[in-house]
């Protein structure tokens, strides 16, 4: 990968460059009156806008989990389901993230739509996606991704790349005559059932709009938060 250079071919001094890097936001306002009646519809609306604006991987979200001692980890996953029950993604149930979700039962996720000067943050308890729903999504995945899910002990230490490739070859042999590969028992979905969903719109002079849907039992209220 090539190193970033200035117009004169010099490598920039990050100690000088980083403090000066900032983007001015002149985005449209996000007012209470603009919000959809539910967080689900508002998130669908912004996701539609992210998709139609050409945001790269618009359904990518940064998922944060914590271990039982409260030490956090984050990584990107793809949102594959969005409805009033919550936001779903699929992964390996023996991965580091799944161990943390299984023990703390809580997660947060952030959609980072920098191109639109927007982000959406959700937080809440998690539950596993029912097996029948997982199977439906699994069937829509390309065969190569299905084989990869069978082959990869996600988050496990591998001695080298070859070990991973050998695992894939073994799985390819195993399923060579199988037309419809079943989902692995160690693979499936998690759903975050938000109790807070925050919509952030960048505005001029760092006077951003932050509007939150907050759950109170079965009722939702809207809060404005200082930027
Ligand atoms: C754009 C993007 C999308 C990703 N989507 C997923 C996903 O949907 N599910 C998944 O398990 N990992 C996904 N990954 C890989 C994860 O970020 C992560 O490396 C992996 O899940 C292992 O995380 P863990 O060891 O913390 O459990 C994605 C990575 C990127 C960059």
CSV table of N, CA, C and O in Angstrom, one decimal, residues 91-93 134 138 141 145-152 171 174-175 181-188:
chain,number,residue,atom,x,y,z
A,91,UNK,N,-23.3,-13.6,12.7
A,91,UNK,CA,-21.9,-13.8,13.0
A,91,UNK,C,-21.7,-15.2,13.5
A,91,UNK,O,-22.6,-16.1,13.4
A,92,UNK,N,-20.5,-15.5,14.0
A,92,UNK,CA,-20.2,-16.8,14.5
A,92,UNK,C,-20.5,-16.8,16.0
A,92,UNK,O,-20.1,-15.9,16.7
A,93,UNK,N,-21.2,-17.8,16.5
A,93,UNK,CA,-21.6,-17.8,17.9
A,93,UNK,C,-20.5,-18.1,18.9
A,93,UNK,O,-20.6,-18.1,20.1
A,134,UNK,N,-32.7,-17.2,11.0
A,134,UNK,CA,-31.3,-17.3,10.6
A,134,UNK,C,-31.2,-18.1,9.3
A,134,UNK,O,-30.5,-17.8,8.4
A,138,UNK,N,-29.5,-17.2,5.9
A,138,UNK,CA,-28.4,-18.1,5.5
A,138,UNK,C,-28.6,-18.5,4.0
A,138,UNK,O,-27.6,-18.5,3.2
A,141,UNK,N,-27.3,-16.3,1.3
A,141,UNK,CA,-25.9,-15.9,1.2
A,141,UNK,C,-25.3,-16.7,0.0
A,141,UNK,O,-25.6,-17.8,-0.3
A,145,UNK,N,-19.6,-17.6,0.8
A,145,UNK,CA,-19.7,-17.1,2.1
A,145,UNK,C,-20.2,-18.2,3.1
A,145,UNK,O,-19.8,-18.3,4.2
A,146,UNK,N,-21.1,-19.1,2.6
A,146,UNK,CA,-21.5,-20.2,3.4
A,146,UNK,C,-20.4,-21.1,3.8
A,146,UNK,O,-20.2,-21.5,4.9
A,147,UNK,N,-19.5,-21.4,2.8
A,147,UNK,CA,-18.4,-22.3,3.0
A,147,UNK,C,-17.4,-21.6,4.0
A,147,UNK,O,-16.9,-22.3,4.9
A,148,UNK,N,-17.2,-20.3,3.8
A,148,UNK,CA,-16.3,-19.6,4.7
A,148,UNK,C,-16.8,-19.7,6.2
A,148,UNK,O,-16.0,-19.8,7.1
A,149,UNK,N,-18.1,-19.5,6.3
A,149,UNK,CA,-18.6,-19.6,7.7
A,149,UNK,C,-18.4,-21.0,8.4
A,149,UNK,O,-18.2,-21.1,9.5
A,150,UNK,N,-18.5,-22.0,7.5
A,150,UNK,CA,-18.2,-23.4,8.1
A,150,UNK,C,-16.8,-23.5,8.4
A,150,UNK,O,-16.4,-24.2,9.4
A,151,UNK,N,-15.9,-22.9,7.6
A,151,UNK,CA,-14.4,-23.1,7.7
A,151,UNK,C,-13.8,-22.3,8.8
A,151,UNK,O,-12.8,-22.8,9.4
A,152,UNK,N,-14.3,-21.1,9.1
A,152,UNK,CA,-13.5,-20.2,9.9
A,152,UNK,C,-14.0,-20.3,11.4
A,152,UNK,O,-15.1,-19.9,11.7
A,171,UNK,N,-13.8,-28.2,4.0
A,171,UNK,CA,-15.3,-27.9,4.0
A,171,UNK,C,-15.8,-28.1,2.6
A,171,UNK,O,-16.9,-28.6,2.3
A,174,UNK,N,-16.3,-31.7,2.0
A,174,UNK,CA,-17.4,-32.2,2.8
A,174,UNK,C,-18.7,-31.9,2.1
A,174,UNK,O,-19.7,-32.7,2.1
A,175,UNK,N,-18.9,-30.7,1.5
A,175,UNK,CA,-20.1,-30.3,0.9
A,175,UNK,C,-20.2,-30.4,-0.6
A,175,UNK,O,-21.1,-29.8,-1.2
A,181,UNK,N,-26.3,-26.0,1.3
A,181,UNK,CA,-25.5,-26.2,2.6
A,181,UNK,C,-26.3,-25.7,3.8
A,181,UNK,O,-26.8,-24.5,3.7
A,182,UNK,N,-26.4,-26.4,4.8
A,182,UNK,CA,-27.2,-26.0,6.0
A,182,UNK,C,-26.4,-25.0,6.8
A,182,UNK,O,-25.1,-25.0,6.7
A,183,UNK,N,-27.0,-24.1,7.6
A,183,UNK,CA,-26.2,-23.2,8.4
A,183,UNK,C,-25.5,-24.0,9.5
A,183,UNK,O,-26.0,-24.9,10.1
A,184,UNK,N,-24.2,-23.6,9.8
A,184,UNK,CA,-23.5,-24.3,10.9
A,184,UNK,C,-24.2,-24.0,12.2
A,184,UNK,O,-24.7,-23.0,12.4
A,185,UNK,N,-24.1,-25.0,13.1
A,185,UNK,CA,-24.7,-24.8,14.4
A,185,UNK,C,-24.1,-23.6,15.2
A,185,UNK,O,-24.7,-23.1,16.1
A,186,UNK,N,-22.8,-23.3,14.8
A,186,UNK,CA,-22.1,-22.2,15.6
A,186,UNK,C,-22.3,-20.9,14.9
A,186,UNK,O,-21.5,-20.0,15.1
A,187,UNK,N,-23.3,-20.7,14.1
A,187,UNK,CA,-23.4,-19.5,13.3
A,187,UNK,C,-24.9,-19.0,13.4
A,187,UNK,O,-25.8,-19.8,13.4
A,188,UNK,N,-25.1,-17.7,13.5
A,188,UNK,CA,-26.5,-17.2,13.5
A,188,UNK,C,-26.5,-15.7,13.8
A,188,UNK,O,-25.5,-15.0,13.8
